[in-house]
PDB file of C-alpha atoms in Angstrom:
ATOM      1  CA  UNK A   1      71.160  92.404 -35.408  1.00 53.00           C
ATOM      2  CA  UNK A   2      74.372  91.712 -37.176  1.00 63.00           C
ATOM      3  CA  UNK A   3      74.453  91.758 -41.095  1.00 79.00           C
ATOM      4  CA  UNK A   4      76.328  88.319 -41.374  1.00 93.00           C
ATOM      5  CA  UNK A   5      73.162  86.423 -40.077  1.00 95.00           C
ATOM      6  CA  UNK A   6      70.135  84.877 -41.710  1.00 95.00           C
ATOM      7  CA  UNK A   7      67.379  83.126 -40.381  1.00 95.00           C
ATOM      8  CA  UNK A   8      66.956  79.422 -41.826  1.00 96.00           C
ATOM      9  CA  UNK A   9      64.259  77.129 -41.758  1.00 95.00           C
ATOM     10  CA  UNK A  10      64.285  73.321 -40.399  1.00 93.00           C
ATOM     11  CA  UNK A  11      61.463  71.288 -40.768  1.00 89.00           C
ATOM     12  CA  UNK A  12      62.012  67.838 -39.235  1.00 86.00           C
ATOM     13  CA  UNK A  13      60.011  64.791 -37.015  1.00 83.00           C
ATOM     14  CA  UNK A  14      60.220  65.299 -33.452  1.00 76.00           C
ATOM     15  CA  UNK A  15      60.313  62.377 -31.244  1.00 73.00           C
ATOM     16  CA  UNK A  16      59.088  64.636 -27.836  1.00 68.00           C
ATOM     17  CA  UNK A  17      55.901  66.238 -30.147  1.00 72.00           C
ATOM     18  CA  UNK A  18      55.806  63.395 -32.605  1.00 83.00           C
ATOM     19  CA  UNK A  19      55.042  65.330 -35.315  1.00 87.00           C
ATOM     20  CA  UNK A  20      56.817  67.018 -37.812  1.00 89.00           C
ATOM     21  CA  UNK A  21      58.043  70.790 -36.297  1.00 86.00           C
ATOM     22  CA  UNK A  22      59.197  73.317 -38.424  1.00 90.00           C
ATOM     23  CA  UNK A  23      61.507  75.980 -36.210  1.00 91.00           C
ATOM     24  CA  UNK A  24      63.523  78.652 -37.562  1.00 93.00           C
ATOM     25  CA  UNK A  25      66.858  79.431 -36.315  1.00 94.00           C
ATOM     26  CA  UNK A  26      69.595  82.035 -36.705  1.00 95.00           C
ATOM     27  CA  UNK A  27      72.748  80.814 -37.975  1.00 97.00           C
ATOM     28  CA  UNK A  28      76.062  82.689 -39.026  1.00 97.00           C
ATOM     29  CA  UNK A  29      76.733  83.285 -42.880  1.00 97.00           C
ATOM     30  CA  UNK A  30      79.852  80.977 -43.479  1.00 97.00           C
ATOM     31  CA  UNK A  31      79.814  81.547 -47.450  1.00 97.00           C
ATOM     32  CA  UNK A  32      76.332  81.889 -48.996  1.00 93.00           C
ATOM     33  CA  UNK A  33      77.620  80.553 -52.223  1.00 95.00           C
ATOM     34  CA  UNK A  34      78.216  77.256 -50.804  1.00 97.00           C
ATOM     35  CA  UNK A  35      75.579  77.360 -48.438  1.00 97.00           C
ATOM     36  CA  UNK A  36      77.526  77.258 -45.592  1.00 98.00           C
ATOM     37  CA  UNK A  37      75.862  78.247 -42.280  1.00 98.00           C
ATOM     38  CA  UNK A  38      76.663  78.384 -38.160  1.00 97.00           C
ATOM     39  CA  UNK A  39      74.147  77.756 -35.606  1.00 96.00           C
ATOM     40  CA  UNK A  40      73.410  80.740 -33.543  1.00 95.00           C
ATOM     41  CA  UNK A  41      71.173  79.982 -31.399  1.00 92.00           C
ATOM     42  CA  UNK A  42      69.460  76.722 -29.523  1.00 93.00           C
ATOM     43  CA  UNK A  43      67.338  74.356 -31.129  1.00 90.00           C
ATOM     44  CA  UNK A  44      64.235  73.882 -28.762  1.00 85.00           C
ATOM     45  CA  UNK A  45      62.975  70.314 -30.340  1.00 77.00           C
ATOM     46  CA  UNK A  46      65.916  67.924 -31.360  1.00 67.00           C
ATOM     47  CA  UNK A  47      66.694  68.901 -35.161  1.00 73.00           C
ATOM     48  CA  UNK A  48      69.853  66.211 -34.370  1.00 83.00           C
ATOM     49  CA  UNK A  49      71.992  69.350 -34.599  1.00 89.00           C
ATOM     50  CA  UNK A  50      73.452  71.800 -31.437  1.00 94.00           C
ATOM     51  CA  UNK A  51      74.531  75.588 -31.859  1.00 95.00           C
ATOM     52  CA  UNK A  52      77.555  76.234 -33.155  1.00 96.00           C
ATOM     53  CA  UNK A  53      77.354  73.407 -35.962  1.00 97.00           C
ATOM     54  CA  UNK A  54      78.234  74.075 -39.412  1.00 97.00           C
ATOM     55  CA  UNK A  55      75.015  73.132 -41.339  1.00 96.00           C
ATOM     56  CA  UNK A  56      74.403  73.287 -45.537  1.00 97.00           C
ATOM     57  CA  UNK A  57      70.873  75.471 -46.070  1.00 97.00           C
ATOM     58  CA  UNK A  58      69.572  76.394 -49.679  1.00 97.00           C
ATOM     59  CA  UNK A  59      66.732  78.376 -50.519  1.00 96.00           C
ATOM     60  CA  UNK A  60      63.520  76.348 -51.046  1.00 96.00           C
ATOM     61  CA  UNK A  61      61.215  77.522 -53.492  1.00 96.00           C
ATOM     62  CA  UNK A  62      57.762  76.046 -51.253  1.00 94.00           C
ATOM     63  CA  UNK A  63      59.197  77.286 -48.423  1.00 93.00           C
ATOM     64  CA  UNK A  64      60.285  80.673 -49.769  1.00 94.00           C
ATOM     65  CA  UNK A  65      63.481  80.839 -47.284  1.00 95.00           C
ATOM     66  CA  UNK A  66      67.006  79.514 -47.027  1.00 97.00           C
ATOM     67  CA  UNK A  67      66.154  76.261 -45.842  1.00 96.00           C
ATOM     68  CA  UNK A  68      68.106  73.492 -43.515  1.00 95.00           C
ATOM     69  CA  UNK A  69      69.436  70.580 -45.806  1.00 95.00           C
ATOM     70  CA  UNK A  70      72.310  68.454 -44.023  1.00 95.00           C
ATOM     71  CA  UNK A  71      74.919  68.846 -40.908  1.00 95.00           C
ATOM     72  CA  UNK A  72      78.041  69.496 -42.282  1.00 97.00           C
ATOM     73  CA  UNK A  73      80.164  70.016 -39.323  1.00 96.00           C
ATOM     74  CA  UNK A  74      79.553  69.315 -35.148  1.00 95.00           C
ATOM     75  CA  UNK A  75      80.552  71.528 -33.037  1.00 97.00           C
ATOM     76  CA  UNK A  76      80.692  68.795 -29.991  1.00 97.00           C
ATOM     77  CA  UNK A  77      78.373  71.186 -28.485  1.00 97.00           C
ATOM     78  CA  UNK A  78      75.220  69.467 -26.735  1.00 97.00           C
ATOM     79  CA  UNK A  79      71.486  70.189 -26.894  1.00 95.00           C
ATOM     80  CA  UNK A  80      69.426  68.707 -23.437  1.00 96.00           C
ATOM     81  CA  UNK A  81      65.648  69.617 -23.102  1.00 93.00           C
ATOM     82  CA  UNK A  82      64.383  70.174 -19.730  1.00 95.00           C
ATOM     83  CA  UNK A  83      60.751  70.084 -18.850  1.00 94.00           C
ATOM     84  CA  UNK A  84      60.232  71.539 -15.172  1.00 96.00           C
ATOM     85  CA  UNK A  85      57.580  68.945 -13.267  1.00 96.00           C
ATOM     86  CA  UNK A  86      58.074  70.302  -9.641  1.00 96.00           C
ATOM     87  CA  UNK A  87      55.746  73.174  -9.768  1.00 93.00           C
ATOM     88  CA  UNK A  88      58.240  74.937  -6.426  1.00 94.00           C
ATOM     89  CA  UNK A  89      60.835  74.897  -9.081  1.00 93.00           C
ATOM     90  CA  UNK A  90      61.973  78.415 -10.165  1.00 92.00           C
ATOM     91  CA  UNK A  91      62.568  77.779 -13.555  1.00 94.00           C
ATOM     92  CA  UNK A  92      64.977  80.946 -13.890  1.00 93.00           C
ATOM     93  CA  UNK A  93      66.694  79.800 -10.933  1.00 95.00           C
ATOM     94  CA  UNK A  94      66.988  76.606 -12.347  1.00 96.00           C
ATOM     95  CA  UNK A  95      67.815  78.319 -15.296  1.00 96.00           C
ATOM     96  CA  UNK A  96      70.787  80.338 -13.587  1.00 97.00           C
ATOM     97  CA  UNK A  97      71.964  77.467 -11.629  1.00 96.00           C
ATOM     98  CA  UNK A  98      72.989  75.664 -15.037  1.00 97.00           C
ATOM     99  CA  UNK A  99      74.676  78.913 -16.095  1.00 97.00           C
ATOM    100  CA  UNK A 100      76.850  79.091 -13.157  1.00 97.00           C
ATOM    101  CA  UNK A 101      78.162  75.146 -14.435  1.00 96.00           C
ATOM    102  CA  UNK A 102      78.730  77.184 -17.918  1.00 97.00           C
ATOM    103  CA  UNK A 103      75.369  75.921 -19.758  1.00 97.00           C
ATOM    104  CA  UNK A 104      73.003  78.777 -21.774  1.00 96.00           C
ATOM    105  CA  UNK A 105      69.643  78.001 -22.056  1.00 96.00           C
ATOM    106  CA  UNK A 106      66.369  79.170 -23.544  1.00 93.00           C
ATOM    107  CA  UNK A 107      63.171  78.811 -22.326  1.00 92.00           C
ATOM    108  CA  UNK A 108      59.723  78.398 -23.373  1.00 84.00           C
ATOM    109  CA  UNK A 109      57.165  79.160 -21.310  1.00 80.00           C
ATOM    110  CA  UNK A 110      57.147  79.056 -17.346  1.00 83.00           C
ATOM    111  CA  UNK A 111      58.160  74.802 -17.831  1.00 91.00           C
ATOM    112  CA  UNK A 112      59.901  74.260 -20.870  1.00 91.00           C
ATOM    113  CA  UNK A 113      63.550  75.097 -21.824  1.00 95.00           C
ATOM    114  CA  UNK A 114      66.857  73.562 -24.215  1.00 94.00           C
ATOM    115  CA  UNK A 115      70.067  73.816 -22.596  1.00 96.00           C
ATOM    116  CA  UNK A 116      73.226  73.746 -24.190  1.00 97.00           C
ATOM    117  CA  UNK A 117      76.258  72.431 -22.816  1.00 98.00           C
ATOM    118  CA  UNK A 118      79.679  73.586 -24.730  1.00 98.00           C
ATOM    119  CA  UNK A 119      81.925  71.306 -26.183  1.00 97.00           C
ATOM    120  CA  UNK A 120      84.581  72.298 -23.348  1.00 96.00           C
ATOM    121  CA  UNK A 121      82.397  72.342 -20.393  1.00 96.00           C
ATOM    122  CA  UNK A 122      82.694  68.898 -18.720  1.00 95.00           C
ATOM    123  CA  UNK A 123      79.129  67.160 -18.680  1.00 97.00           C
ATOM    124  CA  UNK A 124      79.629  64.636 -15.529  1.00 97.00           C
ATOM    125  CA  UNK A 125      78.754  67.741 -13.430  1.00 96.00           C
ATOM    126  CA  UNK A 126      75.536  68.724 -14.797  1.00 97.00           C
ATOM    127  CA  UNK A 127      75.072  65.117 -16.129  1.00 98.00           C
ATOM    128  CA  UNK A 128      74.521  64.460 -12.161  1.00 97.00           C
ATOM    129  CA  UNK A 129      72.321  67.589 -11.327  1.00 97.00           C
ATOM    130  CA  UNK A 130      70.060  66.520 -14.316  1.00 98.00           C
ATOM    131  CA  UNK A 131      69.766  62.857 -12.757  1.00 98.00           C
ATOM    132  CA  UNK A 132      69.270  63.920  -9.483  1.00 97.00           C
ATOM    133  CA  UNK A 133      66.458  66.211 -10.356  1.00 97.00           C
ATOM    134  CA  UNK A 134      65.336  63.934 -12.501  1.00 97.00           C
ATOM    135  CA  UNK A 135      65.323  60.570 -10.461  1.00 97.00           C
ATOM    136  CA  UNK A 136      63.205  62.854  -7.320  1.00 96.00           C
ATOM    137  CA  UNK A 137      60.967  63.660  -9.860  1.00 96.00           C
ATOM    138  CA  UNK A 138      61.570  67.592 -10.184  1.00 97.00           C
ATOM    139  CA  UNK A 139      62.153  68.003 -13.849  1.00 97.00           C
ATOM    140  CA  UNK A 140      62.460  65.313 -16.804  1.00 96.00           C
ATOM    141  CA  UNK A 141      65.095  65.732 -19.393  1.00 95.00           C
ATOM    142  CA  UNK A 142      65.795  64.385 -22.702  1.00 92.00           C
ATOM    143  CA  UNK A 143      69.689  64.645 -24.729  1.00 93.00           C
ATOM    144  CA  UNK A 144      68.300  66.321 -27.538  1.00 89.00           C
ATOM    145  CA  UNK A 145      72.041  66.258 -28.710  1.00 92.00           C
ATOM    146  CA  UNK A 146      74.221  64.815 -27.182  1.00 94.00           C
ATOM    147  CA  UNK A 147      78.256  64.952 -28.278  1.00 95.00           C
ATOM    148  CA  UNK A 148      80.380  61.761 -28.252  1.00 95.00           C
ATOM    149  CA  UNK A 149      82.789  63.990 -25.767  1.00 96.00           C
ATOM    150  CA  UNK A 150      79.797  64.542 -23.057  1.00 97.00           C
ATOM    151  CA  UNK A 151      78.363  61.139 -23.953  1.00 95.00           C
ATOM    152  CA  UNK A 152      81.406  59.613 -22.441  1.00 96.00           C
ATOM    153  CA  UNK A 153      81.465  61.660 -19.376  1.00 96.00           C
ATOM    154  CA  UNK A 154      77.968  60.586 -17.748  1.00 91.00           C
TER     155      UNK A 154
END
């Protein structure tokens, strides 16, 4: 594990648990003296933020960690949550099949798993693979985060 990176908290309210989640997530030290961090990896419940963002994080006495505060910068990356329905669904297949279109993902379980989709990776591709998997009822999916860039490319 690389010396320049530090695990932060985020609490927040999910809409998909409806409750307040509390995730921690690796993030790049920017500058510690301004509180400056990068995303690192994916968030799994919709923290409104994607990897790669520039985020400020203090440490939080009651939570006794360098804690998430306020996006500072968006990386026009895109977070999309995809639950697997279809019980034939591989979900690593699945899961591979989005990384050939230039998406990483991480998964949760044998159903679960947050994709993201780079800033320069054109969504209208996988926008249409989620639909269509969606709309025959093989997986549901949710735009966790979704950029103004791949927003206009549905």
């Amino acid at each position: 594990m690389s010396d320049n990176l530090e695990k932060i908290l985020v609490r927040y309210y999910s809409d998909v648990l409806e409750e307040i989640v509390v995730e921690t997530l690796w993030a790049e030290i920017i500058n510690s003296n301004d509180g400056l961090y990068k995303i690192d990896n994916i968030p799994f419940y919709g923290p409104g933020f994607s990897s790669g963002d520039i985020v400020f994080a203090e440490y939080d006495e009651e939570e006794e960690r360098i804690t998430y505060r306020k996006i500072v910068e968006h990386s026009g990356n895109s977070t999309i949550q995809i639950v697997v329905l279809d019980e034939n669904i591989d979900v690593m297949e699945l899961r591979k099949e989005f990384e050939g279109l230039g998406c990483e993902s991480e998964g949760m379980g044998n159903k679960y798993f947050v994709m993201e989709v780079p800033f320069n990776t054109s969504y209208s591709i996988i926008f249409k693979k989620l639909s269509e998997l969606s709309d025959d009822e093989k997986i549901g999916f949710a735009e966790l985060n979704i950029s103004q860039k791949h927003s206009s490319e549905r």
